[in-house]
Short mmCIF file of C-alpha atoms in Angstrom, two decimals:
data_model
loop_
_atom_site.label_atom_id
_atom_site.label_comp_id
_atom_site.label_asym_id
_atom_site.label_seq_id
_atom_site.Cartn_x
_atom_site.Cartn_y
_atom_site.Cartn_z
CA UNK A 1 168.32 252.04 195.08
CA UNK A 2 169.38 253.68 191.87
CA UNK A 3 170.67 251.00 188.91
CA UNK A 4 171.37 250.93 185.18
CA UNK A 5 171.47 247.86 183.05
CA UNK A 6 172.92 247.30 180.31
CA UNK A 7 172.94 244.65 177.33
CA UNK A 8 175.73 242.57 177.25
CA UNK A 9 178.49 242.70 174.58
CA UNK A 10 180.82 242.51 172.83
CA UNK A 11 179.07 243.43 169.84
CA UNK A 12 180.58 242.90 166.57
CA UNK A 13 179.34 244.59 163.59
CA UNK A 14 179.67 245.10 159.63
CA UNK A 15 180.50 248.78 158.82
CA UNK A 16 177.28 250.45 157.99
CA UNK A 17 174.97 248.17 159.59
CA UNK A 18 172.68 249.73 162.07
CA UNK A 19 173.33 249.57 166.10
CA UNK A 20 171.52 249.48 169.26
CA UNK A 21 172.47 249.70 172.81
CA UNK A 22 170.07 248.38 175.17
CA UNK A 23 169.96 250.45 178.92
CA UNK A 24 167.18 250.49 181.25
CA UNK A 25 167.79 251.98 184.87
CA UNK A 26 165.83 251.95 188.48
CA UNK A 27 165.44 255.37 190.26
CA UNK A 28 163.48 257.44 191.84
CA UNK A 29 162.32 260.65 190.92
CA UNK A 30 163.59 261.91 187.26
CA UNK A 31 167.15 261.27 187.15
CA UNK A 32 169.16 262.37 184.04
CA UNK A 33 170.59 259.67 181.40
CA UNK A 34 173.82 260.34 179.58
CA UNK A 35 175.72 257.93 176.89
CA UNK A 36 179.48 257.88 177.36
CA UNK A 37 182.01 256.61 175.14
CA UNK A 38 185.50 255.53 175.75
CA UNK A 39 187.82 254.90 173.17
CA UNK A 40 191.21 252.46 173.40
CA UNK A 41 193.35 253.87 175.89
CA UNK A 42 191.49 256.83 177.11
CA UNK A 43 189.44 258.43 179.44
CA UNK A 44 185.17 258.79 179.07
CA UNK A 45 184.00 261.64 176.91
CA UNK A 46 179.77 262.55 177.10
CA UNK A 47 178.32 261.02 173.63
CA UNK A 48 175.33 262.34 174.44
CA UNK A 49 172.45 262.96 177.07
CA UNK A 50 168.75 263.38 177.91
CA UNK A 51 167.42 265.49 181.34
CA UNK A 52 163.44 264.93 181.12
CA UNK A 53 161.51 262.12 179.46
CA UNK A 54 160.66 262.17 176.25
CA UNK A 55 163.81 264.22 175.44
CA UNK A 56 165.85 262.59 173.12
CA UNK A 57 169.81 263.59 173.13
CA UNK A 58 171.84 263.08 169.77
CA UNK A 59 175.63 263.45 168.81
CA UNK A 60 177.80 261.95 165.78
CA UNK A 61 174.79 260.19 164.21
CA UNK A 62 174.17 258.73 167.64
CA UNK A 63 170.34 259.00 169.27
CA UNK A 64 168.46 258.25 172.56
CA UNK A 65 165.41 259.07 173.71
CA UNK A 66 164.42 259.18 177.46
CA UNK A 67 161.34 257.12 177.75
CA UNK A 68 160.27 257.13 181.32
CA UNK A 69 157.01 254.80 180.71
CA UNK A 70 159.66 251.71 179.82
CA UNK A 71 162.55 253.02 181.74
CA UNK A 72 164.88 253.17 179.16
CA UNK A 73 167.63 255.02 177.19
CA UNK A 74 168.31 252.70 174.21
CA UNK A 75 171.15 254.35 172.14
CA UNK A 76 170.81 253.69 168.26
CA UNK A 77 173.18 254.80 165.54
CA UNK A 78 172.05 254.42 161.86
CA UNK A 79 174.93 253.55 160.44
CA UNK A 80 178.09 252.64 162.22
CA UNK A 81 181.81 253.10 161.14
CA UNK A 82 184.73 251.49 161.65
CA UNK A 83 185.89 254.51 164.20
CA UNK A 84 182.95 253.80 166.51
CA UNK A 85 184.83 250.69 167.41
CA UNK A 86 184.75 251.36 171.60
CA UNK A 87 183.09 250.68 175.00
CA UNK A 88 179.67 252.80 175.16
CA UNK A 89 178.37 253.25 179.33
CA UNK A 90 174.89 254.14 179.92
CA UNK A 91 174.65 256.39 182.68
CA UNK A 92 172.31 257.61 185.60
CA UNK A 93 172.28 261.00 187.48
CA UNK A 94 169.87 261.20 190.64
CA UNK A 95 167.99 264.28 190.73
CA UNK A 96 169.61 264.95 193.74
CA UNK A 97 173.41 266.37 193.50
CA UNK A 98 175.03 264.72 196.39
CA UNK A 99 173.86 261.19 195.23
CA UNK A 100 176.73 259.83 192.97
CA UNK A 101 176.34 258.73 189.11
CA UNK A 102 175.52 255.30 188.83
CA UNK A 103 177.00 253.94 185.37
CA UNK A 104 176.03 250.41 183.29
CA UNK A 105 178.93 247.75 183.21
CA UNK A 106 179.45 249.05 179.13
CA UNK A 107 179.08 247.52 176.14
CA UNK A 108 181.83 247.12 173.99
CA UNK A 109 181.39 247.02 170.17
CA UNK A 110 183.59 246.44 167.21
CA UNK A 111 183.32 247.24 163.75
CA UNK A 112 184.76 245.93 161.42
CA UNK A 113 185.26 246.61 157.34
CA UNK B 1 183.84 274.12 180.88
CA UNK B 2 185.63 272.05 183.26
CA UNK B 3 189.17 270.27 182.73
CA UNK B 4 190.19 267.35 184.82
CA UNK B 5 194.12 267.34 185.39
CA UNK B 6 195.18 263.98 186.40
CA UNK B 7 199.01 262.04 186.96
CA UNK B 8 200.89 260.50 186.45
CA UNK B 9 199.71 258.84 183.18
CA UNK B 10 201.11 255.82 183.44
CA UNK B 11 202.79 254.25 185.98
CA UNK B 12 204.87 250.33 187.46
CA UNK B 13 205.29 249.57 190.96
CA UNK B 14 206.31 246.80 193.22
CA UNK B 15 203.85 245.16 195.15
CA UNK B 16 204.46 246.51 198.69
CA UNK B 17 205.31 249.90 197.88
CA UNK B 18 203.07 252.95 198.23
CA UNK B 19 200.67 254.95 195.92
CA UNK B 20 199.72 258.78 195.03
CA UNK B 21 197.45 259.15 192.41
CA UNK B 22 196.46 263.26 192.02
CA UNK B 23 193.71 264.92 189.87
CA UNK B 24 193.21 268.48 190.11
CA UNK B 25 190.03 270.07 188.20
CA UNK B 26 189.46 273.67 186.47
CA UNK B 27 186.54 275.58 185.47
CA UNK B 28 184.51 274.74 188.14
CA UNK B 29 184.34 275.65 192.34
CA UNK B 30 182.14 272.77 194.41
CA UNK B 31 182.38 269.81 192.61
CA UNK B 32 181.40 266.31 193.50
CA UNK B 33 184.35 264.56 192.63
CA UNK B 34 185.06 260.83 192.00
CA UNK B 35 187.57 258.14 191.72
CA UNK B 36 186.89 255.11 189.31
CA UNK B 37 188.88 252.12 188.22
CA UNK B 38 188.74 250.11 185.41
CA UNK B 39 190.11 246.58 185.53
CA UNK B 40 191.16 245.47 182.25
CA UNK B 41 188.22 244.50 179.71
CA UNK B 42 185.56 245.42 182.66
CA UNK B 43 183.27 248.49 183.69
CA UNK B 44 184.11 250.95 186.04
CA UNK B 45 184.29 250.07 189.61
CA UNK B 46 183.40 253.70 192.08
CA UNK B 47 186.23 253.39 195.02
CA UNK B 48 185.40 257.06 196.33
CA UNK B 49 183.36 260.04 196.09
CA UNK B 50 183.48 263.25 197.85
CA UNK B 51 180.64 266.34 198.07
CA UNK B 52 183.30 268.38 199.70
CA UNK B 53 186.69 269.25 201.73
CA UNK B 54 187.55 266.32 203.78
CA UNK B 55 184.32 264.51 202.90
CA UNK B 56 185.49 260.93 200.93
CA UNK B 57 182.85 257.92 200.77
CA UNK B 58 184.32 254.78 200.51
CA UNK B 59 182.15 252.77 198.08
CA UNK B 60 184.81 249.49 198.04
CA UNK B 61 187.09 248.25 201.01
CA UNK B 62 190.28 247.90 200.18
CA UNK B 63 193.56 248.76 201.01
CA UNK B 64 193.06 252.11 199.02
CA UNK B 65 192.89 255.46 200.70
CA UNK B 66 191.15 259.41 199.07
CA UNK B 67 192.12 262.60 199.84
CA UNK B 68 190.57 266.00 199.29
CA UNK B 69 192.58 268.91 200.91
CA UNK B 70 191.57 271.27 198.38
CA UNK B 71 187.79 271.83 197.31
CA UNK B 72 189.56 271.19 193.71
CA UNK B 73 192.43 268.40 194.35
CA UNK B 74 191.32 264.95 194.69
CA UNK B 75 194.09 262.16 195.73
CA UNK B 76 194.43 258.45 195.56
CA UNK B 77 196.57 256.74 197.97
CA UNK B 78 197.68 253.32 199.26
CA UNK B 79 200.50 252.40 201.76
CA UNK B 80 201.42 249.01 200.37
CA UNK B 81 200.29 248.23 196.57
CA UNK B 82 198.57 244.60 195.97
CA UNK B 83 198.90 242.95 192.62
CA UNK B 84 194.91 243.60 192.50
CA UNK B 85 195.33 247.09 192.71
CA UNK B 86 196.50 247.06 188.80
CA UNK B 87 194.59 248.64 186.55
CA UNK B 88 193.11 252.17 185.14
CA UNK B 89 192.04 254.72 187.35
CA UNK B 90 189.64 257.55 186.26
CA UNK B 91 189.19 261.24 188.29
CA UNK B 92 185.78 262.73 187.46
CA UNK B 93 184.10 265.59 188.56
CA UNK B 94 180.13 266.17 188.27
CA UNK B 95 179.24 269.16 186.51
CA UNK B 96 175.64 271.40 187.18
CA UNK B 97 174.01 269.67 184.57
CA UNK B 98 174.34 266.28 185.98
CA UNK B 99 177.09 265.20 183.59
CA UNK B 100 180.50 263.75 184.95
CA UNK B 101 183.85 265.23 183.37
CA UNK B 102 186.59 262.80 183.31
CA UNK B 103 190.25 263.04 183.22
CA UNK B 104 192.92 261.29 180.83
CA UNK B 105 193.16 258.45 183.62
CA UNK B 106 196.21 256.62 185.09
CA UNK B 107 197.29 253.39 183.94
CA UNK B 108 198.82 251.45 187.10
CA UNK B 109 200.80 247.99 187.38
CA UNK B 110 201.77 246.41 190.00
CA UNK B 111 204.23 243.76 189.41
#
């Protein structure tokens, strides 16, 4: 069946220091990949997403790039901030529409000053 | 774009006492809709999704219950609340482009 994993946090980091997200998922067919964020006390909001590999989706200095060769949707940020502090969920939607989204477990990162 | 309408916000019960949990969604006819819960510190746990009216998959068992009487009303119900049901529930609805829209969610304790 379908499946995302995800790297295990929390992850604690310096402001300004660079970030990645591991996420590599099982499906079948060519599934879309989306990065969600949810901040403290609040519902998800779409960071960002990808539809077809090699299609790399970017948002608030946030990137991923859908490789389908390694299965993967790594999300990478540059240079984080102290407001990125939240829990970031790699997601999965099967290419067919009446199979439901299959998310990672989230990551939850921290920066601090 | 779609809006996901969900309440109460926040809410305390009793353990023993009953449950409705409603999300209603705009901007869109047909969704797939979803309801999610979040203990604290963890990932999101899918309790039930539904392709349609009066079509609810049960992904958990549980003493939970869904609802969809209205292709765009989605409810979450229990007859008799367990201190396990605490926690934060999320309505989402799946959009055309694959993407899941998610309301404000609904903080619940049972005490």
């Amino acid at each position: 069946g379908n499946s995302v994993t995800q790297m295990e946090g929390p992850v604690t980091l310096s402001e300004e220091a660079f970030l990645t997200i591991n996420c590599t998922y099982t499906a079948t067919g060519y599934p879309s990949l989306f990065w969600y964020v949810q901040y403290p006390g609040e519902g998800l909001q779409l960071l960002l997403k990808a539809t077809k590999a090699d299609d790399k989706g970017s948002n608030k200095g946030f990137e991923a790039t859908y490789r389908k060769e390694t299965t993967s949707f790594h999300l990478e940020k540059g240079s984080v901030q102290v407001s990125d502090s939240a829990v970031y969920f790699c997601a999965l939607s099967p290419e067919t529409s009446y199979d439901k989204v299959i998310f990672g477990p989230g990551t939850s990162l921290s920066v601090i000053p | 774009s779609q809006t996901i309408h969900q309440w109460p916000a926040t809410l305390v019960q009793p353990v023993g006492s009953p449950l409705s949990l409603e999300c209603t969604v705009e901007g869109t006819s047909n969704p797939n809709l979803y309801w999610y819960r979040q203990a604290a510190g963890r990932g999101l746990q899918l309790l039930f999704y539904s392709v349609g009216i009066g079509q609810i998959s049960s992904e958990v068992p549980q003493n939970l219950s869904a609802s969809r009487p209205q292709d765009r009303q989605f409810i979450l119900s229990s007859k008799k609340l367990l201190l396990s049901d605490s926690g934060f529930y999320l309505c989402s609805a799946h959009a055309g482009t694959g993407e899941l829209f998610f309301g404000e969610g609904s903080r619940l304790t049972v005490l």
